[in-house]
CSV table of C-alpha atoms in Angstrom, one decimal:
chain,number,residue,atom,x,y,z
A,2,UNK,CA,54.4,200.3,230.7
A,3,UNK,CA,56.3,203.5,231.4
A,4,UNK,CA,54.0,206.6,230.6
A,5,UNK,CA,55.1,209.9,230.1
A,6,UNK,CA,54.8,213.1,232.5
A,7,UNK,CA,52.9,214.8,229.3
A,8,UNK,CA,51.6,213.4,225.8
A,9,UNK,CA,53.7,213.1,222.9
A,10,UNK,CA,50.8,214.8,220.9
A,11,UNK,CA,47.8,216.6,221.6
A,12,UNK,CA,44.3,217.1,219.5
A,13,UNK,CA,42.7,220.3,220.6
A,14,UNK,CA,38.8,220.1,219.0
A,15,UNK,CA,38.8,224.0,219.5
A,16,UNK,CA,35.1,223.8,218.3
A,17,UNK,CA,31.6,222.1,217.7
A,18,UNK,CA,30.2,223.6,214.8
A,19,UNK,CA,30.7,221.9,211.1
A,20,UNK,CA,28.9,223.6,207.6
A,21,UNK,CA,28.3,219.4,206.7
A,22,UNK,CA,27.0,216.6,207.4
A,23,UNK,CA,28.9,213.2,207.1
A,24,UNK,CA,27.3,210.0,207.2
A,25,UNK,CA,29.9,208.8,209.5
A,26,UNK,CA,30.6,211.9,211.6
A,27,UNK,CA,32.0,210.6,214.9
A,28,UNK,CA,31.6,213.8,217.0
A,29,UNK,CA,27.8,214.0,215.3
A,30,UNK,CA,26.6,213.7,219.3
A,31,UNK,CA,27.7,217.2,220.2
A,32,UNK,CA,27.5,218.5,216.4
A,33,UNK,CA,26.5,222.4,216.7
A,34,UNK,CA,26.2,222.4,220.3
A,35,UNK,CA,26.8,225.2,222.7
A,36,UNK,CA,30.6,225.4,225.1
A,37,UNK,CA,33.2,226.1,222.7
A,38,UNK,CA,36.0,227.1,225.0
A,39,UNK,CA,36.6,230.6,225.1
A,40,UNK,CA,39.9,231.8,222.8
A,41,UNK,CA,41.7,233.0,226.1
A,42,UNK,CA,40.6,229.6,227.3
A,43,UNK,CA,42.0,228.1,224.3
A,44,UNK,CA,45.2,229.9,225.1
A,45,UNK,CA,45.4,229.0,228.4
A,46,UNK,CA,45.7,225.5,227.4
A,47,UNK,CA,48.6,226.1,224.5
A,48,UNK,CA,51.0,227.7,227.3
A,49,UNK,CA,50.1,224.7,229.7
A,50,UNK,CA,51.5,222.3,226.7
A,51,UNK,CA,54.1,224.3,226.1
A,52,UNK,CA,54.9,224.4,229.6
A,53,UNK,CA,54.8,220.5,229.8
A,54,UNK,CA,56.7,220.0,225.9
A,55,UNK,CA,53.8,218.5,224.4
A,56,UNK,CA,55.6,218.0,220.7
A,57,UNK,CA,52.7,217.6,218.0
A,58,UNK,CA,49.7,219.7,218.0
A,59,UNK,CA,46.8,218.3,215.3
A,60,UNK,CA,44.1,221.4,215.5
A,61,UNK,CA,40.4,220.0,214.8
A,62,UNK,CA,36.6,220.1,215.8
A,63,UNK,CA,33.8,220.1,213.9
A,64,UNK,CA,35.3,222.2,211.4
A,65,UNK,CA,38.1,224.4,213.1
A,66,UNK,CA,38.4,227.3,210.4
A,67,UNK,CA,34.6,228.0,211.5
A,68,UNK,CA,36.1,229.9,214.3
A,69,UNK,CA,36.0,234.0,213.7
A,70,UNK,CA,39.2,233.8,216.4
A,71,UNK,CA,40.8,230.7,214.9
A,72,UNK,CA,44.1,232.5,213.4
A,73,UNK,CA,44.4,234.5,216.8
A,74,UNK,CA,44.4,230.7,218.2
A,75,UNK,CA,46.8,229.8,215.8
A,76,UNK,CA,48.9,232.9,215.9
A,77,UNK,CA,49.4,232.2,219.9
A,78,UNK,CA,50.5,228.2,219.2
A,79,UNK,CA,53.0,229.3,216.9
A,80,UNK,CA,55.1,231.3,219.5
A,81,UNK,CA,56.1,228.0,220.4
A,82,UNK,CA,57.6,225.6,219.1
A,83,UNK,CA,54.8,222.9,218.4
A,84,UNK,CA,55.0,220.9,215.3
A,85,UNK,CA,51.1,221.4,214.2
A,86,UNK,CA,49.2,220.1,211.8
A,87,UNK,CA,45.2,220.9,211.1
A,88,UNK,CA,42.3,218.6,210.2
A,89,UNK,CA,39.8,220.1,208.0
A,90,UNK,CA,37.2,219.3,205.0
A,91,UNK,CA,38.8,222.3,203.5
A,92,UNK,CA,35.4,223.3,201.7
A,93,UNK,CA,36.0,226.7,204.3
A,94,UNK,CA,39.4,227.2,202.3
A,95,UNK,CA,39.7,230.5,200.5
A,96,UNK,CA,42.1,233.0,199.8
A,97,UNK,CA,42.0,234.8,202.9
A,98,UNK,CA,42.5,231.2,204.9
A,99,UNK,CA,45.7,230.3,202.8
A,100,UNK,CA,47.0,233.7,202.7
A,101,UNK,CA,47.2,233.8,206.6
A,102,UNK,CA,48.7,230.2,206.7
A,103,UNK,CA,51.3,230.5,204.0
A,104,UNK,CA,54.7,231.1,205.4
A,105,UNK,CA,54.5,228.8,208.9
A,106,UNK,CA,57.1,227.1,209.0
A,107,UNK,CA,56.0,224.9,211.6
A,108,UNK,CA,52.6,223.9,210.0
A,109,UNK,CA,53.3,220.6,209.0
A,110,UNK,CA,50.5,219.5,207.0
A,111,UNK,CA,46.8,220.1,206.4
A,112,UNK,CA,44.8,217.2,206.4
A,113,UNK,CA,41.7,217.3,204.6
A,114,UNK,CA,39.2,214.6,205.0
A,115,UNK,CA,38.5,212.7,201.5
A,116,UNK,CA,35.8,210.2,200.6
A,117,UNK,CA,36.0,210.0,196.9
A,118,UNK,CA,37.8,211.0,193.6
A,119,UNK,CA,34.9,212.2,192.3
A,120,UNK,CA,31.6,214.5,193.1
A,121,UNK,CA,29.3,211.5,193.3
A,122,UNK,CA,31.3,209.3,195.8
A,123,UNK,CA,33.1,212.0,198.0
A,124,UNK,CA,29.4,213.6,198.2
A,125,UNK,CA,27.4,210.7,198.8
A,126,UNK,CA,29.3,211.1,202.3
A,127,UNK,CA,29.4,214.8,202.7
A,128,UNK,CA,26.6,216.7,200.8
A,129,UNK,CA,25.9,218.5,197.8
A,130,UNK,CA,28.8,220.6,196.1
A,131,UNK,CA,31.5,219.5,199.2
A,132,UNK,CA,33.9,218.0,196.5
A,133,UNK,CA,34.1,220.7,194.3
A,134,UNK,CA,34.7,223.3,197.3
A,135,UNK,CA,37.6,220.4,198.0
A,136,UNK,CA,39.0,221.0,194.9
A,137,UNK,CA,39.2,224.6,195.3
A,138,UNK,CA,40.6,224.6,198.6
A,139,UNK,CA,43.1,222.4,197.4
A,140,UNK,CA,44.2,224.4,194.8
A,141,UNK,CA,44.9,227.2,196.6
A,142,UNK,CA,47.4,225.0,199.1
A,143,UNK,CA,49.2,224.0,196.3
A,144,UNK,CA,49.2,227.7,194.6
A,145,UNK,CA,50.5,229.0,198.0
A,146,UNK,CA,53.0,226.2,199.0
A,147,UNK,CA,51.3,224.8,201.9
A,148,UNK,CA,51.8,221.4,202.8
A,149,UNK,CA,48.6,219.0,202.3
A,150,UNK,CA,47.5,215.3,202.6
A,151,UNK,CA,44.6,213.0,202.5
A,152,UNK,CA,42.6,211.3,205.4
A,153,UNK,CA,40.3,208.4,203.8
A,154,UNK,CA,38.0,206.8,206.1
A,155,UNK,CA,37.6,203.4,203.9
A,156,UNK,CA,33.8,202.0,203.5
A,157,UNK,CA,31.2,200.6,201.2
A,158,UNK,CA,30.9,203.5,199.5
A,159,UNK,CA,34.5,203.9,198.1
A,160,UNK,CA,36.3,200.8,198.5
A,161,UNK,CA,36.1,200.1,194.7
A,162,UNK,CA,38.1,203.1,194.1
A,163,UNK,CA,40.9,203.3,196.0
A,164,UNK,CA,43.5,203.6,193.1
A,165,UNK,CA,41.6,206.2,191.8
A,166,UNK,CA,41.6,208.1,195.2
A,167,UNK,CA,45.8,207.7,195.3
A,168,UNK,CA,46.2,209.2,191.6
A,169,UNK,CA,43.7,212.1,192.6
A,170,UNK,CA,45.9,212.6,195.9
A,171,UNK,CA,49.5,212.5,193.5
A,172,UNK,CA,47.8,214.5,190.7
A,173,UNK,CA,47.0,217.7,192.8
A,174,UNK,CA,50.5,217.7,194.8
A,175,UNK,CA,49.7,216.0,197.9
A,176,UNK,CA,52.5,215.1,200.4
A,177,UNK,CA,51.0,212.1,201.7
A,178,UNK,CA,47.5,209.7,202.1
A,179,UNK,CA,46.6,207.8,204.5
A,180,UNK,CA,43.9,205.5,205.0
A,181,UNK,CA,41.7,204.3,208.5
A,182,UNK,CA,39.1,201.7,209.5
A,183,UNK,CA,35.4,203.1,209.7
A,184,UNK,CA,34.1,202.6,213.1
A,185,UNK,CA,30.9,202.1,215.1
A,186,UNK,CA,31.0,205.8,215.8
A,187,UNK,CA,28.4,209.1,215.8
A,188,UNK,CA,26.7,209.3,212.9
A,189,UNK,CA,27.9,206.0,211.4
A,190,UNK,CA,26.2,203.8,214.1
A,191,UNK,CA,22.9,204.8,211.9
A,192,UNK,CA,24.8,204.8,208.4
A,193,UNK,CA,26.7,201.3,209.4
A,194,UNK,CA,25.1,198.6,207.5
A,195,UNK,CA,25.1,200.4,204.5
A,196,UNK,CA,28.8,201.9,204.9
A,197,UNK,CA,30.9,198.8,206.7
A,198,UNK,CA,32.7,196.6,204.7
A,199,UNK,CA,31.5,193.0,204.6
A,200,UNK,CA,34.5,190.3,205.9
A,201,UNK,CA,34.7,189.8,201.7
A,202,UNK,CA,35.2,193.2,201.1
A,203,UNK,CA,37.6,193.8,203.8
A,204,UNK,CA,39.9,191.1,202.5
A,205,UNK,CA,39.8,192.3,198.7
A,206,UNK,CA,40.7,196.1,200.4
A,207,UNK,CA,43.6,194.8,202.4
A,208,UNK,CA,45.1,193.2,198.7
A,209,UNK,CA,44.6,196.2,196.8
A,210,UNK,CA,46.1,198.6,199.3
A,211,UNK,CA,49.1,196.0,199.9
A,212,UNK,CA,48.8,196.4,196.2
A,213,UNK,CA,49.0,200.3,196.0
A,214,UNK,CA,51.6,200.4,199.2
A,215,UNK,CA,54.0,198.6,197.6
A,216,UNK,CA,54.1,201.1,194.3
A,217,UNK,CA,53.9,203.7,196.7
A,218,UNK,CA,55.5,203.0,199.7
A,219,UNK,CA,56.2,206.1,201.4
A,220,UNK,CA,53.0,208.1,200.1
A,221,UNK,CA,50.4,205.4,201.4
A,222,UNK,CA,50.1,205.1,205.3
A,223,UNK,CA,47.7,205.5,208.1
A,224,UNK,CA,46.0,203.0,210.8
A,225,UNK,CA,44.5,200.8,208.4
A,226,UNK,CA,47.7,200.1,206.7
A,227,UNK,CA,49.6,199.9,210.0
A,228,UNK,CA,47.2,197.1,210.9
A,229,UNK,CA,47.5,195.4,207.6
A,230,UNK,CA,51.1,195.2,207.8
A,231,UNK,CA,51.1,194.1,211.5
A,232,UNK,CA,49.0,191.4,210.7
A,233,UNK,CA,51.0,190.5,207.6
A,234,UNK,CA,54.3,190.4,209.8
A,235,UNK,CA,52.7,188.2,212.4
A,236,UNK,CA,51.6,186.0,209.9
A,237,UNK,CA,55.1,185.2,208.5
A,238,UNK,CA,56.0,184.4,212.2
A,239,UNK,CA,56.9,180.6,212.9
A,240,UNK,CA,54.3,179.3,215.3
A,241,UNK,CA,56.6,178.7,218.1
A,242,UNK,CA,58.1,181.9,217.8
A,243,UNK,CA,54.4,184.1,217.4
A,244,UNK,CA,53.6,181.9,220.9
A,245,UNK,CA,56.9,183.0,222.4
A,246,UNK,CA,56.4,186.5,221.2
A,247,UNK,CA,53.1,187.2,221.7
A,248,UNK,CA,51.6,185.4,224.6
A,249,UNK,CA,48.2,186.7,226.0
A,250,UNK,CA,48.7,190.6,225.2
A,251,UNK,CA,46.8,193.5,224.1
A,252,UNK,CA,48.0,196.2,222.0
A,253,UNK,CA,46.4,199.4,220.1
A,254,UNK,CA,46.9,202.7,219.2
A,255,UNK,CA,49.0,205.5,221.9
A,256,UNK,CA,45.1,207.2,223.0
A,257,UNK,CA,45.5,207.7,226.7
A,258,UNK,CA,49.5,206.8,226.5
A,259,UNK,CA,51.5,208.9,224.3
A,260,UNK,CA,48.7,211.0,222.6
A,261,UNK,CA,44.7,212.4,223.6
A,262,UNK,CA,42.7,214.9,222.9
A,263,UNK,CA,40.6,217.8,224.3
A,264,UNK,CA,37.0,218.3,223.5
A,265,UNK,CA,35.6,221.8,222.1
A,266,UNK,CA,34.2,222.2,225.8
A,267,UNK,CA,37.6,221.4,227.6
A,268,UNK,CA,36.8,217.8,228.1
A,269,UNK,CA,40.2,215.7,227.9
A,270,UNK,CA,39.4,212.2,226.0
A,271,UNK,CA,41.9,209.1,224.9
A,272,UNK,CA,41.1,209.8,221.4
A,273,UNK,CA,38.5,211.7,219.5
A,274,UNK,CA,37.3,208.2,218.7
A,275,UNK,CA,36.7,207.5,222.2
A,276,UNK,CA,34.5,211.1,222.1
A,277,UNK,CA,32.3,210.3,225.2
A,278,UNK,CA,35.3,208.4,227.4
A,279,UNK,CA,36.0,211.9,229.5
A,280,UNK,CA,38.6,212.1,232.1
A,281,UNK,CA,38.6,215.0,232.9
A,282,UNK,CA,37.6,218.9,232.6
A,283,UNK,CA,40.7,221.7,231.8
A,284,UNK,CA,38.4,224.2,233.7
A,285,UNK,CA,37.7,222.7,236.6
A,286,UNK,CA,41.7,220.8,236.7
A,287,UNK,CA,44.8,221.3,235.1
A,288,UNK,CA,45.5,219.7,231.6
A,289,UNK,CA,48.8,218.1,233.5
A,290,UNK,CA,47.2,216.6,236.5
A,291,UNK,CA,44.4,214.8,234.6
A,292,UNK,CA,47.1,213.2,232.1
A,293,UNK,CA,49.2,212.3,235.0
A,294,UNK,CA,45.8,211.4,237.7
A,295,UNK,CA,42.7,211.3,236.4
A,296,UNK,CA,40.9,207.5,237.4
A,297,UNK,CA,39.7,206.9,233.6
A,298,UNK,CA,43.1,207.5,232.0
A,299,UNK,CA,45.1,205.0,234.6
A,300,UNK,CA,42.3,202.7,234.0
A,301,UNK,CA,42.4,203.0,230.8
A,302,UNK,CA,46.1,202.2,231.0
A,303,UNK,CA,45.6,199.0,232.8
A,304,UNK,CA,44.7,197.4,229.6
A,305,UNK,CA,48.2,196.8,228.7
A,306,UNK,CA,49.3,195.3,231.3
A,307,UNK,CA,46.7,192.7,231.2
A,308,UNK,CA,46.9,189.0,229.8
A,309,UNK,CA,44.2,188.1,228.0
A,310,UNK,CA,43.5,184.7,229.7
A,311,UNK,CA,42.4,187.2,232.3
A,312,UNK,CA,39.2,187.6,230.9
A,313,UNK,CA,36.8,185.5,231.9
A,314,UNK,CA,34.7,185.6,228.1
A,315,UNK,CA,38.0,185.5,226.7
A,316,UNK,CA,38.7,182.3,224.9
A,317,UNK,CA,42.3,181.2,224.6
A,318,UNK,CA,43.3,181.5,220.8
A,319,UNK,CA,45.4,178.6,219.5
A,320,UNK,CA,48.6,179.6,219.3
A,321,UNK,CA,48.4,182.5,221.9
A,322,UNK,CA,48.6,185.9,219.7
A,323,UNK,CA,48.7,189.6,220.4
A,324,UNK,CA,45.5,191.2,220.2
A,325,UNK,CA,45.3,194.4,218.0
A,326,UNK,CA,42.2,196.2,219.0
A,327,UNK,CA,40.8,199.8,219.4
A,328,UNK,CA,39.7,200.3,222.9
A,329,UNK,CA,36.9,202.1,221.8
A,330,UNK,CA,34.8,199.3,220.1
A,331,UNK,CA,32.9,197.9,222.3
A,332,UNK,CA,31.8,194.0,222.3
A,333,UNK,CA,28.1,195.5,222.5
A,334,UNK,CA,28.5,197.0,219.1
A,335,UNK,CA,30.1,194.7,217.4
A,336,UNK,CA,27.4,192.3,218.5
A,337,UNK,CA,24.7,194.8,217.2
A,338,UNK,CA,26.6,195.1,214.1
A,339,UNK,CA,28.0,191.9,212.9
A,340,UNK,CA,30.0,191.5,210.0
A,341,UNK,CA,27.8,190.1,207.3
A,342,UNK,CA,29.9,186.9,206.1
A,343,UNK,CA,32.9,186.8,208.1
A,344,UNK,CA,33.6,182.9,208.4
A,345,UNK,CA,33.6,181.8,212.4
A,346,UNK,CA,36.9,180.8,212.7
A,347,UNK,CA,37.9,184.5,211.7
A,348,UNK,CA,35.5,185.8,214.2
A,349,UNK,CA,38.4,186.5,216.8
A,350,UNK,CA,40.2,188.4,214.1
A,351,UNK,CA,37.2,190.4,213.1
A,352,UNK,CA,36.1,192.0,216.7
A,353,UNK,CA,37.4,192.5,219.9
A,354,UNK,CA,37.3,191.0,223.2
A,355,UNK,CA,34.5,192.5,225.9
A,356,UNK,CA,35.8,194.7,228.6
A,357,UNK,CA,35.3,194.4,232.4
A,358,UNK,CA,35.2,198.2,233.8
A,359,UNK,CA,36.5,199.9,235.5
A,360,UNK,CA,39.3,198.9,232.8
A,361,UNK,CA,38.7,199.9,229.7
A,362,UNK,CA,40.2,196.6,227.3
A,363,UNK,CA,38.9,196.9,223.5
């Protein structure tokens, strides 16, 4: 696999701190601690990735408009030519926030993190009066212009109402949703039985968003889709041709390939999924030689290059298929939290195959 002398796109987490508290927050481990990088720090970084054309910077944390110096950080990245987008819950949003990001040509989107299409589902996940500062904040994007979307982490909690989530997302002017798989991750690991989807459940989600994606097909997206669809496609496959295909390989998302991210303390990660996977430090190295160098990243790497007969725990499927599989979920967790009625012949489908460090392989 031919990696690139820089990423494609680039998360910087520029901080710890969040104003909630999420039942499935995957960065709750270093939640409100200490070691934000320093704004000149911050800086330092930006010219680095400029230096190297890095495209696509997504600006995130904790909550990133928490930062006093955030729109000196911004007002730096956009002297070059970045395509940037920011994650936020957008309860921080006021008029002084979208007055100081109206007019950026180059900022893309704001994502804002949605649970529900009402107070009692979106605040089950987020606290107390979160939805209704949502609501303001996203009325102030639209009354200023600025590009929004939806990100929907799909669980228990609001899998019933996912059409009502997409007319929410069309009635206030968004530009796009998109839908992802809860994980095993921070706060969710406590919160998991109660928020993951039984193997039921996950099945009547996957119709009604195939459902929803076909009425909407270019306003519905995200990982969760992606992996519906690439399921679907190799589905339709004749068997000869899926063993032809798709002998014996892994395959997942571009963290530690094409795309990673950079921790609010200068710790450089696959993925913010993968939050305690660190490669590498930007103050004690340089962002370019731990992309290019760093032992966890070209192990990480070695994952796709593997066949998967080359693990030992690793039963041969019947006909040999592509895996697609997070490399962050380990076979540990997935044995701690087991899908509730998932049949066993599915099992394969439903979890990923253990990894033997030092590679990393999902």
């Amino acid at each position: 696999m031919k990696i690139f002398s820089a990423p494609e796109k680039v998360t910087l987490n520029t901080t710890n701190r969040c104003n909630l508290k999420c039942l499935y927050c995957g960065v709750s481990s270093t939640k409100n601690a200490p070691g934000d990088l320093s704004l000149e720090e911050w800086q330092t970084l930006v010219d680095e990735l400029a230096q190297i054309k890095v495209f696509n910077l997504l600006i995130s944390g904790g909550e990133p408009f928490i930062r006093a110096d955030f729109f000196a950080l911004l007002q730096h990245i956009l002297q070059y030519p970045f395509r940037i987008s920011i994650n936020t819950n957008a309860t921080l949003i006021d008029e002084k926030v979208v007055s100081l990001l109206s007019g950026n040509r180059r900022l893309e989107n704001i994502q804002i993190s949605l649970d529900g299409a009402d107070s009692s589902t979106h605040d089950y996940i987020r606290g107390q009066g979160s939805f209704k500062k949502i609501l303001q904040g996203m009325g102030l994007l639209q009354q200023y212009q600025i590009p929004f979307s939806f990100y929907v982490v799909v669980c228990r909690n609001n899998s019933n109402h996912l059409k009502e989530i997409v007319d929410l997302a069309r009635n206030v002017g968004a530009m796009q949703i998109t839908f992802s798989t809860l994980l095993p991750q921070g706060s969710a690991i406590d919160n998991f039985q109660a928020l993951s989807l039984t193997f039921s459940e996950q099945k009547q989600v996957e119709a009604e968003l195939r459902r929803l994606k076909k009425f909407y097909p270019r306003f519905i997206g995200g990982s969760l889709i992606q992996t519906i669809q690439w399921m679907d496609n190799l589905s339709r496959l004749p068997q000869a041709e899926t063993s032809k295909k798709q002998v014996n390989t892994i395959s997942s998302c571009g963290g530690g390939v094409s795309e990673c991210s950079v921790r609010p303390e200068g710790w450089v990660i696959p993925c913010d999924r993968m939050w305690g996977y660190t490669v590498g430090n930007i103050k004690e190295a340089s962002f370019t030689s731990i992309w290019q160098e760093a032992e966890g990243f070209l192990n990480l790497r070695q994952r796709y290059s593997r066949r998967m007969d080359s693990f030992e725990e690793t039963e041969p499927a019947e006909p040999p298929v592509k895996i697609l599989t997070c490399p962050y979920v380990p076979r540990a967790l997935i044995l701690r939290f087991p899908l509730l009625d998932v049949p066993p012949d599915k099992a394969r489908y439903a979890s990923a195959p253990p990894s033997t460090p030092p590679p990393i392989c999902g």
